[in-house]
mmCIF file of C-alpha atoms in Angstrom:
data_model
loop_
_atom_site.group_PDB
_atom_site.id
_atom_site.type_symbol
_atom_site.label_atom_id
_atom_site.label_comp_id
_atom_site.label_asym_id
_atom_site.label_seq_id
_atom_site.Cartn_x
_atom_site.Cartn_y
_atom_site.Cartn_z
ATOM 1 C CA MET A 254 0.000 0.000 0.000
ATOM 2 C CA ARG A 255 1.206 3.507 -0.780
ATOM 3 C CA LEU A 256 0.587 6.503 1.484
ATOM 4 C CA LEU A 257 1.172 10.193 0.799
ATOM 5 C CA HIS A 258 1.964 12.394 3.797
ATOM 6 C CA THR A 259 1.211 16.124 3.641
ATOM 7 C CA SER A 260 0.137 18.743 6.187
ATOM 8 C CA ASP A 261 -0.187 22.426 7.020
ATOM 9 C CA TRP A 262 -2.059 23.610 3.943
ATOM 10 C CA HIS A 263 -3.167 26.746 5.838
ATOM 11 C CA LEU A 264 -5.820 27.490 3.246
ATOM 12 C CA GLY A 265 -6.758 31.159 3.249
ATOM 13 C CA ARG A 266 -3.416 32.375 4.549
ATOM 14 C CA THR A 267 -1.878 35.545 3.155
ATOM 15 C CA PHE A 268 1.789 36.419 2.739
ATOM 16 C CA HIS A 269 2.276 39.806 4.393
ATOM 17 C CA GLY A 270 -1.144 40.828 3.148
ATOM 18 C CA ALA A 271 -0.904 39.287 -0.341
ATOM 19 C CA SER A 272 -3.362 36.535 -1.240
ATOM 20 C CA LEU A 273 -1.955 33.026 -1.691
ATOM 21 C CA LEU A 274 -5.149 31.336 -2.876
ATOM 22 C CA ASP A 275 -3.938 30.905 -6.461
ATOM 23 C CA ALA A 276 -0.581 29.537 -5.308
ATOM 24 C CA GLN A 277 -2.337 27.184 -2.884
ATOM 25 C CA ARG A 278 -4.640 25.930 -5.629
ATOM 26 C CA ASN A 279 -1.653 25.306 -7.910
ATOM 27 C CA VAL A 280 0.339 23.367 -5.309
ATOM 28 C CA LEU A 281 -2.733 21.327 -4.355
ATOM 29 C CA GLN A 282 -3.222 20.503 -8.046
ATOM 30 C CA GLU A 283 0.360 19.246 -8.051
ATOM 31 C CA ILE A 284 -0.357 17.012 -5.041
ATOM 32 C CA ILE A 285 -3.511 15.736 -6.778
ATOM 33 C CA ASP A 286 -1.487 14.913 -9.903
ATOM 34 C CA ILE A 287 1.149 13.085 -7.839
ATOM 35 C CA THR A 288 -1.583 11.127 -6.074
ATOM 36 C CA ARG A 289 -3.004 10.000 -9.407
ATOM 37 C CA GLU A 290 0.263 9.373 -11.256
ATOM 38 C CA ARG A 291 1.972 7.521 -8.402
ATOM 39 C CA GLN A 292 -1.154 5.467 -7.638
ATOM 40 C CA VAL A 293 -1.378 6.587 -4.029
ATOM 41 C CA ASP A 294 -3.826 4.575 -1.930
ATOM 42 C CA VAL A 295 -4.080 6.877 1.111
ATOM 43 C CA VAL A 296 -3.541 10.636 1.517
ATOM 44 C CA LEU A 297 -2.707 11.780 5.055
ATOM 45 C CA VAL A 298 -3.196 15.456 5.930
ATOM 46 C CA ALA A 299 -1.760 16.046 9.399
ATOM 47 C CA GLY A 300 -3.560 19.169 10.558
ATOM 48 C CA ASP A 301 -3.883 22.897 9.862
ATOM 49 C CA ILE A 302 -6.008 22.422 6.789
ATOM 50 C CA TYR A 303 -7.191 26.006 7.271
ATOM 51 C CA ASP A 304 -5.260 29.008 8.540
ATOM 52 C CA ARG A 305 -7.931 30.164 10.964
ATOM 53 C CA ALA A 306 -10.741 28.728 13.030
ATOM 54 C CA LEU A 307 -13.337 30.606 10.973
ATOM 55 C CA PRO A 308 -11.980 30.325 7.420
ATOM 56 C CA HIS A 309 -13.008 32.644 4.620
ATOM 57 C CA VAL A 310 -15.539 31.234 2.173
ATOM 58 C CA ASP A 311 -12.903 31.151 -0.596
ATOM 59 C CA ALA A 312 -10.680 28.941 1.567
ATOM 60 C CA VAL A 313 -13.608 26.584 2.251
ATOM 61 C CA ARG A 314 -14.347 26.347 -1.479
ATOM 62 C CA LEU A 315 -10.696 25.563 -2.170
ATOM 63 C CA CYS A 316 -10.672 22.831 0.459
ATOM 64 C CA ASN A 317 -13.873 21.325 -0.909
ATOM 65 C CA TRP A 318 -12.398 21.284 -4.429
ATOM 66 C CA ALA A 319 -9.085 19.749 -3.285
ATOM 67 C CA LEU A 320 -10.711 16.953 -1.284
ATOM 68 C CA ALA A 321 -13.126 16.148 -4.115
ATOM 69 C CA GLU A 322 -10.302 16.004 -6.676
ATOM 70 C CA LEU A 323 -8.112 13.876 -4.418
ATOM 71 C CA ARG A 324 -10.993 11.493 -3.834
ATOM 72 C CA LYS A 325 -11.536 11.179 -7.605
ATOM 73 C CA THR A 326 -8.082 9.625 -7.855
ATOM 74 C CA GLY A 327 -9.391 6.689 -5.843
ATOM 75 C CA ALA A 328 -7.315 7.472 -2.772
ATOM 76 C CA THR A 329 -8.750 7.300 0.729
ATOM 77 C CA LEU A 330 -8.351 10.629 2.548
ATOM 78 C CA ILE A 331 -7.541 10.920 6.250
ATOM 79 C CA LEU A 332 -7.325 14.315 7.971
ATOM 80 C CA THR A 333 -6.628 15.466 11.507
ATOM 81 C CA SER A 334 -7.329 18.885 12.980
ATOM 82 C CA GLY A 335 -4.491 21.286 13.798
ATOM 83 C CA ASN A 336 -4.117 24.188 16.187
ATOM 84 C CA HIS A 337 -5.237 26.652 13.479
ATOM 85 C CA ASP A 338 -8.384 24.666 12.697
ATOM 86 C CA SER A 339 -11.693 24.747 14.478
ATOM 87 C CA ALA A 340 -12.094 21.078 15.349
ATOM 88 C CA SER A 341 -15.890 21.288 15.508
ATOM 89 C CA ARG A 342 -16.156 23.009 12.117
ATOM 90 C CA LEU A 343 -13.611 20.766 10.418
ATOM 91 C CA GLY A 344 -15.279 17.694 11.882
ATOM 92 C CA PHE A 345 -18.783 18.650 10.772
ATOM 93 C CA ALA A 346 -20.547 15.705 9.084
ATOM 94 C CA SER A 347 -17.478 13.501 9.558
ATOM 95 C CA GLU A 348 -19.644 10.415 10.112
ATOM 96 C CA LEU A 349 -21.300 10.994 6.750
ATOM 97 C CA LEU A 350 -17.968 11.640 5.047
ATOM 98 C CA ASP A 351 -16.625 8.321 6.325
ATOM 99 C CA SER A 352 -18.858 6.532 3.834
ATOM 100 C CA ALA A 353 -17.384 8.702 1.038
ATOM 101 C CA GLY A 354 -13.817 7.685 1.847
ATOM 102 C CA VAL A 355 -12.936 10.940 3.626
ATOM 103 C CA HIS A 356 -12.092 10.402 7.299
ATOM 104 C CA ILE A 357 -11.648 13.363 9.661
ATOM 105 C CA PHE A 358 -10.199 13.027 13.157
ATOM 106 C CA ALA A 359 -11.235 16.219 14.924
ATOM 107 C CA ASP A 360 -12.596 14.781 18.160
ATOM 108 C CA THR A 361 -10.912 12.749 20.890
ATOM 109 C CA SER A 362 -13.772 10.244 20.767
ATOM 110 C CA ARG A 363 -12.550 9.098 17.348
ATOM 111 C CA MET A 364 -8.972 8.352 18.378
ATOM 112 C CA LEU A 365 -9.846 4.703 19.032
ATOM 113 C CA GLU A 366 -11.680 4.350 15.717
ATOM 114 C CA PRO A 367 -8.792 3.852 13.276
ATOM 115 C CA VAL A 368 -9.244 3.726 9.540
ATOM 116 C CA VAL A 369 -8.358 0.105 8.758
ATOM 117 C CA LEU A 370 -7.448 -0.539 5.128
ATOM 118 C CA GLU A 371 -7.037 -3.939 3.501
ATOM 119 C CA ALA A 372 -3.846 -4.491 1.500
ATOM 120 C CA GLU A 373 -2.083 -7.477 -0.002
ATOM 121 C CA GLY A 374 -1.179 -9.796 2.872
ATOM 122 C CA HIS A 375 -1.685 -7.148 5.562
ATOM 123 C CA ARG A 376 -3.825 -4.364 6.898
ATOM 124 C CA VAL A 377 -2.900 -0.727 7.482
ATOM 125 C CA ALA A 378 -4.451 0.853 10.569
ATOM 126 C CA VAL A 379 -4.330 4.665 10.648
ATOM 127 C CA TYR A 380 -4.960 6.334 14.009
ATOM 128 C CA GLY A 381 -5.597 10.065 14.073
ATOM 129 C CA ILE A 382 -4.833 12.274 17.060
ATOM 130 C CA PRO A 383 -6.512 15.666 16.676
ATOM 131 C CA TYR A 384 -4.688 18.686 18.022
ATOM 132 C CA LEU A 385 -5.001 18.444 21.807
ATOM 133 C CA GLU A 386 -5.225 21.661 23.809
ATOM 134 C CA PRO A 387 -4.023 20.436 27.236
ATOM 135 C CA ARG A 388 -6.422 22.390 29.459
ATOM 136 C CA MET A 389 -9.385 21.404 27.318
ATOM 137 C CA VAL A 390 -8.760 17.632 27.357
ATOM 138 C CA MET A 391 -6.734 16.889 30.498
ATOM 139 C CA ASP A 392 -9.803 15.858 32.495
ATOM 140 C CA GLU A 393 -11.133 13.655 29.712
ATOM 141 C CA LEU A 394 -7.738 11.978 29.304
ATOM 142 C CA GLN A 395 -7.309 11.752 33.087
ATOM 143 C CA VAL A 396 -3.991 13.583 33.385
ATOM 144 C CA ASP A 397 -3.083 16.043 36.113
ATOM 145 C CA LYS A 398 -0.586 18.194 34.205
ATOM 146 C CA ALA A 399 -1.583 20.708 31.536
ATOM 147 C CA SER A 400 1.218 19.909 29.105
ATOM 148 C CA HIS A 401 1.262 18.539 25.576
ATOM 149 C CA GLU A 402 3.506 15.678 26.629
ATOM 150 C CA ALA A 403 0.986 14.584 29.261
ATOM 151 C CA VAL A 404 -2.136 14.655 27.080
ATOM 152 C CA VAL A 405 -0.459 13.203 23.982
ATOM 153 C CA GLY A 406 1.118 10.488 26.113
ATOM 154 C CA ALA A 407 -2.274 9.576 27.562
ATOM 155 C CA ALA A 408 -3.813 9.465 24.085
ATOM 156 C CA ILE A 409 -1.045 7.213 22.770
ATOM 157 C CA ASN A 410 -1.376 4.851 25.727
ATOM 158 C CA ARG A 411 -5.020 4.318 24.819
ATOM 159 C CA ILE A 412 -4.161 3.833 21.151
ATOM 160 C CA ASP A 413 -1.437 1.309 22.050
ATOM 161 C CA GLU A 414 -3.966 -0.779 23.963
ATOM 162 C CA HIS A 415 -6.424 -0.659 21.076
ATOM 163 C CA LEU A 416 -3.698 -1.544 18.571
ATOM 164 C CA GLY A 417 -2.669 -4.514 20.698
ATOM 165 C CA GLU A 418 -6.198 -5.891 20.471
ATOM 166 C CA LEU A 419 -6.319 -5.247 16.718
ATOM 167 C CA ARG A 420 -3.127 -7.232 16.170
ATOM 168 C CA LYS A 421 -4.635 -10.303 17.819
ATOM 169 C CA SER A 422 -6.642 -10.953 14.646
ATOM 170 C CA GLY A 423 -3.671 -12.758 13.123
ATOM 171 C CA THR A 424 -3.380 -10.652 9.968
ATOM 172 C CA PRO A 425 -0.225 -8.484 10.003
ATOM 173 C CA VAL A 426 -1.080 -4.875 10.873
ATOM 174 C CA VAL A 427 1.037 -1.906 9.806
ATOM 175 C CA SER A 428 0.337 0.884 12.302
ATOM 176 C CA VAL A 429 0.290 4.546 11.312
ATOM 177 C CA THR A 430 -0.490 7.477 13.572
ATOM 178 C CA MET A 431 -1.094 11.116 12.699
ATOM 179 C CA ALA A 432 -0.614 14.045 15.069
ATOM 180 C CA HIS A 433 -0.202 17.803 15.027
ATOM 181 C CA LEU A 434 2.385 18.913 17.588
ATOM 182 C CA PHE A 435 5.945 20.036 18.274
ATOM 183 C CA ALA A 436 8.109 16.921 18.568
ATOM 184 C CA ALA A 437 11.395 17.191 20.460
ATOM 185 C CA GLY A 438 14.259 17.625 18.016
ATOM 186 C CA GLY A 439 12.136 19.384 15.421
ATOM 187 C CA GLU A 440 13.236 22.631 13.785
ATOM 188 C CA GLY A 441 10.620 25.363 13.723
ATOM 189 C CA SER A 442 10.165 28.588 11.760
ATOM 190 C CA ASP A 443 8.581 32.012 12.257
ATOM 191 C CA SER A 444 5.312 31.049 10.564
ATOM 192 C CA GLU A 445 4.134 28.544 13.169
ATOM 193 C CA ARG A 446 1.935 29.711 15.999
ATOM 194 C CA GLU A 447 3.396 28.796 19.385
ATOM 195 C CA LEU A 448 1.385 26.086 21.100
ATOM 196 C CA SER A 449 2.395 27.195 24.585
ATOM 197 C CA THR A 450 5.224 28.848 26.511
ATOM 198 C CA GLY A 451 7.955 27.457 28.700
ATOM 199 C CA ASN A 452 8.559 24.345 26.518
ATOM 200 C CA LEU A 453 5.259 22.860 27.654
ATOM 201 C CA ASP A 454 4.443 22.240 23.987
ATOM 202 C CA VAL A 455 7.379 19.887 23.320
ATOM 203 C CA VAL A 456 6.465 16.224 22.975
ATOM 204 C CA PRO A 457 9.165 13.496 23.217
ATOM 205 C CA ALA A 458 9.516 11.501 20.005
ATOM 206 C CA ARG A 459 9.862 8.286 22.034
ATOM 207 C CA LEU A 460 6.096 8.329 22.577
ATOM 208 C CA PHE A 461 5.653 7.235 18.952
ATOM 209 C CA GLU A 462 8.213 4.428 18.918
ATOM 210 C CA ASN A 463 5.628 1.632 18.821
ATOM 211 C CA PHE A 464 4.130 2.790 15.517
ATOM 212 C CA ASP A 465 5.436 1.755 12.131
ATOM 213 C CA TYR A 466 5.059 5.311 10.846
ATOM 214 C CA THR A 467 4.109 8.642 12.420
ATOM 215 C CA ALA A 468 2.895 11.436 10.136
ATOM 216 C CA LEU A 469 3.373 14.736 11.926
ATOM 217 C CA GLY A 470 2.139 18.238 11.212
ATOM 218 C CA HIS A 471 2.754 21.713 12.682
ATOM 219 C CA LEU A 472 6.409 22.400 11.761
ATOM 220 C CA HIS A 473 6.627 23.885 8.281
ATOM 221 C CA GLY A 474 9.971 22.406 7.289
ATOM 222 C CA ARG A 475 9.964 18.844 5.924
ATOM 223 C CA GLN A 476 12.182 16.822 8.271
ATOM 224 C CA ARG A 477 12.885 13.505 9.945
ATOM 225 C CA ILE A 478 12.717 13.301 13.714
ATOM 226 C CA ALA A 479 13.555 9.604 13.388
ATOM 227 C CA GLU A 480 13.435 7.200 10.456
ATOM 228 C CA LYS A 481 9.773 6.421 11.040
ATOM 229 C CA ILE A 482 8.731 9.780 12.587
ATOM 230 C CA ARG A 483 8.526 12.600 10.038
ATOM 231 C CA TYR A 484 7.125 16.023 9.254
ATOM 232 C CA SER A 485 5.996 16.673 5.710
ATOM 233 C CA GLY A 486 6.095 20.437 6.249
ATOM 234 C CA SER A 487 3.859 22.973 4.548
ATOM 235 C CA PRO A 488 3.532 22.803 0.739
ATOM 236 C CA LEU A 489 4.239 26.551 0.469
ATOM 237 C CA ALA A 490 6.510 28.962 2.337
ATOM 238 C CA TYR A 491 4.582 31.149 4.749
ATOM 239 C CA SER A 492 7.408 33.313 6.157
ATOM 240 C CA PHE A 493 10.861 34.520 5.137
ATOM 241 C CA SER A 494 12.360 32.183 7.744
ATOM 242 C CA GLU A 495 11.502 29.387 5.282
ATOM 243 C CA VAL A 496 13.611 30.895 2.486
ATOM 244 C CA ASN A 497 16.025 27.943 2.404
ATOM 245 C CA GLN A 498 13.426 25.184 2.766
ATOM 246 C CA ARG A 499 12.546 22.949 -0.182
ATOM 247 C CA LYS A 500 8.886 22.059 0.043
ATOM 248 C CA GLY A 501 7.626 18.568 -0.672
ATOM 249 C CA ILE A 502 5.816 15.475 0.522
ATOM 250 C CA TRP A 503 6.651 11.945 1.646
ATOM 251 C CA LEU A 504 5.550 8.768 -0.097
ATOM 252 C CA ILE A 505 5.518 5.703 2.168
ATOM 253 C CA ASP A 506 5.159 2.114 0.956
ATOM 254 C CA THR A 507 4.066 -0.855 3.089
ATOM 255 C CA ASP A 508 3.842 -4.602 2.908
ATOM 256 C CA ALA A 509 3.227 -7.397 5.414
ATOM 257 C CA GLN A 510 6.633 -6.748 6.983
ATOM 258 C CA GLY A 511 5.947 -3.074 7.686
ATOM 259 C CA ILE A 512 7.317 0.034 5.982
ATOM 260 C CA THR A 513 9.307 -0.890 2.883
ATOM 261 C CA GLY A 514 10.396 2.530 1.680
ATOM 262 C CA TYR A 515 10.263 6.305 1.964
ATOM 263 C CA GLU A 516 10.434 8.655 -0.980
ATOM 264 C CA GLU A 517 10.811 12.415 -0.933
ATOM 265 C CA ILE A 518 9.024 14.279 -3.714
ATOM 266 C CA LEU A 519 9.787 17.967 -4.100
ATOM 267 C CA LEU A 520 7.046 20.394 -5.047
ATOM 268 C CA SER A 521 7.445 23.266 -7.487
ATOM 269 C CA VAL A 522 8.026 26.784 -6.174
ATOM 270 C CA PRO A 523 5.306 29.115 -7.496
ATOM 271 C CA LYS A 524 7.101 32.224 -6.223
ATOM 272 C CA LYS A 525 10.547 32.428 -4.674
ATOM 273 C CA LEU A 526 11.539 34.301 -1.530
ATOM 274 C CA ALA A 527 14.448 36.731 -1.412
ATOM 275 C CA ILE A 528 16.106 38.431 1.551
ATOM 276 C CA LEU A 529 18.086 41.469 0.402
ATOM 277 C CA ARG A 530 20.326 43.826 2.322
ATOM 278 C CA GLY A 531 22.362 46.842 1.239
ATOM 279 C CA ASN A 532 22.142 50.505 0.363
ATOM 280 C CA LEU A 533 19.390 51.523 -2.033
ATOM 281 C CA GLU A 534 21.615 52.498 -4.958
ATOM 282 C CA ASP A 535 23.521 49.195 -4.904
ATOM 283 C CA LEU A 536 20.363 47.081 -4.647
ATOM 284 C CA LEU A 537 18.816 48.803 -7.636
ATOM 285 C CA ALA A 538 21.980 48.367 -9.737
ATOM 286 C CA ASP A 539 23.326 44.923 -8.755
ATOM 287 C CA LYS A 540 22.865 42.587 -11.741
ATOM 288 C CA GLU A 541 23.261 39.512 -9.523
ATOM 289 C CA LEU A 542 19.933 40.338 -7.868
ATOM 290 C CA ALA A 543 17.936 39.766 -11.052
ATOM 291 C CA PHE A 544 16.578 36.535 -9.505
ATOM 292 C CA ALA A 545 14.685 38.615 -6.931
ATOM 293 C CA GLU A 546 12.800 40.784 -9.398
ATOM 294 C CA ASP A 547 9.831 38.404 -9.455
ATOM 295 C CA ALA A 548 10.174 37.097 -5.874
ATOM 296 C CA TRP A 549 8.574 38.033 -2.581
ATOM 297 C CA CYS A 550 11.234 40.296 -1.097
ATOM 298 C CA GLN A 551 12.306 41.289 2.383
ATOM 299 C CA VAL A 552 14.612 44.281 2.032
ATOM 300 C CA THR A 553 16.835 45.922 4.641
ATOM 301 C CA LEU A 554 18.328 49.258 3.593
ATOM 302 C CA THR A 555 21.665 50.194 5.131
ATOM 303 C CA ASP A 556 21.980 53.768 3.817
ATOM 304 C CA PRO A 557 23.453 56.121 6.463
ATOM 305 C CA GLU A 558 20.236 58.135 6.251
ATOM 306 C CA ARG A 559 16.846 56.703 5.466
ATOM 307 C CA PRO A 560 16.028 57.432 1.792
ATOM 308 C CA ALA A 561 12.886 59.398 1.076
ATOM 309 C CA ASP A 562 10.035 57.400 -0.490
ATOM 310 C CA ALA A 563 12.130 54.267 0.034
ATOM 311 C CA MET A 564 9.445 51.635 -0.599
ATOM 312 C CA SER A 565 8.396 53.144 -3.918
ATOM 313 C CA LYS A 566 12.011 53.256 -5.081
ATOM 314 C CA VAL A 567 12.701 49.683 -4.003
ATOM 315 C CA ARG A 568 9.577 48.497 -5.824
ATOM 316 C CA THR A 569 10.732 50.016 -9.107
ATOM 317 C CA ARG A 570 12.965 46.949 -9.373
ATOM 318 C CA PHE A 571 11.510 44.557 -6.813
ATOM 319 C CA PRO A 572 7.739 45.106 -7.151
ATOM 320 C CA ASP A 573 6.789 42.353 -4.701
ATOM 321 C CA THR A 574 8.683 43.769 -1.734
ATOM 322 C CA VAL A 575 6.433 43.105 1.244
ATOM 323 C CA VAL A 576 8.829 43.884 4.112
ATOM 324 C CA LEU A 577 11.084 46.934 4.254
ATOM 325 C CA ALA A 578 13.411 47.556 7.187
ATOM 326 C CA PHE A 579 16.186 50.046 7.909
ATOM 327 C CA ASP A 580 19.572 49.470 9.520
ATOM 328 C CA PRO A 581 21.636 52.632 8.877
ATOM 329 C CA GLN A 582 25.355 51.946 8.561
ATOM 330 C CA GLY A 583 28.332 54.314 8.339
ATOM 331 C CA GLY A 584 26.587 57.570 9.234
ATOM 332 C CA LYS A 585 27.627 60.024 11.915
ATOM 333 C CA ALA A 586 26.938 58.870 15.434
ATOM 334 C CA LYS A 587 23.753 60.449 16.646
ATOM 335 C CA GLU A 588 22.800 61.462 20.124
ATOM 336 C CA LYS A 589 20.418 58.926 21.575
ATOM 337 C CA SER A 590 17.318 60.529 23.031
ATOM 338 C CA THR A 591 13.723 59.560 23.579
ATOM 339 C CA TYR A 592 10.892 61.177 21.699
ATOM 340 C CA SER A 593 9.670 62.818 24.916
ATOM 341 C CA ASP A 594 13.154 64.358 25.381
ATOM 342 C CA ARG A 595 12.963 65.853 21.909
ATOM 343 C CA MET A 596 9.518 67.310 22.593
ATOM 344 C CA ALA A 597 10.678 68.854 25.850
ATOM 345 C CA LYS A 598 13.440 70.728 24.022
ATOM 346 C CA ALA A 599 11.326 71.871 21.063
ATOM 347 C CA THR A 600 10.932 75.642 20.857
ATOM 348 C CA SER A 601 8.473 75.945 17.971
ATOM 349 C CA THR A 602 5.705 74.093 16.151
ATOM 350 C CA ALA A 603 7.994 73.636 13.171
ATOM 351 C CA GLN A 604 10.633 71.988 15.368
ATOM 352 C CA VAL A 605 8.048 69.626 16.866
ATOM 353 C CA CYS A 606 7.146 68.509 13.338
ATOM 354 C CA THR A 607 10.717 68.162 12.080
ATOM 355 C CA ASP A 608 11.783 66.311 15.243
ATOM 356 C CA PHE A 609 8.904 63.889 14.750
ATOM 357 C CA ILE A 610 9.994 63.211 11.138
ATOM 358 C CA GLU A 611 13.566 62.633 12.239
ATOM 359 C CA HIS A 612 12.438 60.322 15.041
ATOM 360 C CA VAL A 613 10.361 58.023 12.831
ATOM 361 C CA ARG A 614 12.463 58.256 9.644
ATOM 362 C CA ASP A 615 15.914 58.642 11.171
ATOM 363 C CA ARG A 616 16.634 61.661 8.951
ATOM 364 C CA GLN A 617 15.882 65.359 8.789
ATOM 365 C CA PRO A 618 13.083 66.456 6.422
ATOM 366 C CA ASP A 619 14.282 67.583 3.004
ATOM 367 C CA GLU A 620 13.659 71.058 1.553
ATOM 368 C CA LEU A 621 10.348 70.129 -0.092
ATOM 369 C CA GLU A 622 9.048 68.578 3.130
ATOM 370 C CA ARG A 623 10.066 71.656 5.124
ATOM 371 C CA GLU A 624 8.222 73.906 2.685
ATOM 372 C CA LEU A 625 5.116 71.722 2.974
ATOM 373 C CA LEU A 626 5.268 71.793 6.784
ATOM 374 C CA ASP A 627 5.684 75.579 6.834
ATOM 375 C CA SER A 628 2.709 75.946 4.488
ATOM 376 C CA VAL A 629 0.461 73.729 6.635
ATOM 377 C CA ILE A 630 1.468 75.499 9.865
ATOM 378 C CA ARG A 631 0.914 78.930 8.291
ATOM 379 C CA SER A 632 -2.517 77.930 6.900
ATOM 380 C CA THR A 633 -3.584 76.524 10.277
ATOM 381 C CA ARG A 634 -2.629 79.710 12.083
ATOM 382 C CA GLU A 635 -4.437 81.881 9.538
ATOM 383 C CA ALA A 636 -7.559 79.747 9.914
ATOM 384 C CA GLN A 637 -7.434 80.163 13.709
ATOM 385 C CA VAL A 638 -7.074 83.933 13.406
ATOM 386 C CA SER A 639 -10.037 84.173 11.013
ATOM 387 C CA LYS A 640 -12.281 82.543 13.614
#
């Protein structure tokens, strides 16, 4: 039997305000094509199908289309809820969808109802662990500590007992579990929402040792925690911290002996990311930066003084710049003072205005800006006198 492991679609997410729906549709079409061409039997989606608990209608339509197209390939679909999903909304009508070959684990009551699939000489049992918010499920799982390790450990103990009973049937069972969490040893990125503070979100990988394969979601970089414990990562980059990640999926093959092979399949990159740094003139002239002209760009300008109308000038070459920062280098050392200190020393309305511009832009207003300020101040005073 062949399984495809993906996760963290985050449908409806934007990239610094820019819509990603078209890019998400394209990458999902690629996953659909792989599912069909590689004759995948089971598609595993390990959480964060949506980017928010109440997804936009366009994201719901996209999800509906993707699941329908994946199902048309003949593959069985198995999904778990993630920390971005609303479990109750994602799990709506799950009992009805079971009969259509789409299985959604969004409720703890379903953890002991694995999807059992018949294969040549063996069965594959897929257990789904929905995202577990410790304080919400600790009583139900009978644990006294509100940590992810405690609640996930309790869930796995119950699954282990159920799996032991399932294996008594005599037919070899290949066990697969799905979960959405931060496994110890995993490498995160800036685009993942923290599950908790103080390392209470970290779950030891040893908890999953009894399973033949564990399909994890939450971390956006595809990685191996252990040979049989893996993250597929997100199919698209959702922050500049993912600039060096190559997105993809895992294909997993089974037989009566267990897992027989893992294959990494890379996905295409609909739009690259670029992190640029330098003074404005050099960035606009450097021929080696041609690759970034059609990329999402994060630009840090190092000019000694902040250039006027900087974003517009940067976008003349890099139109998809979505983050612009300033780190002045090489200028004269400036006296460090708070904005309140500046205001206390101001002796005129014009100085208040120019000090404000210097404070937020790290440069004095130019001649045109000074003329505009003087004009506005003069007009305001004349209007007050006329009253």
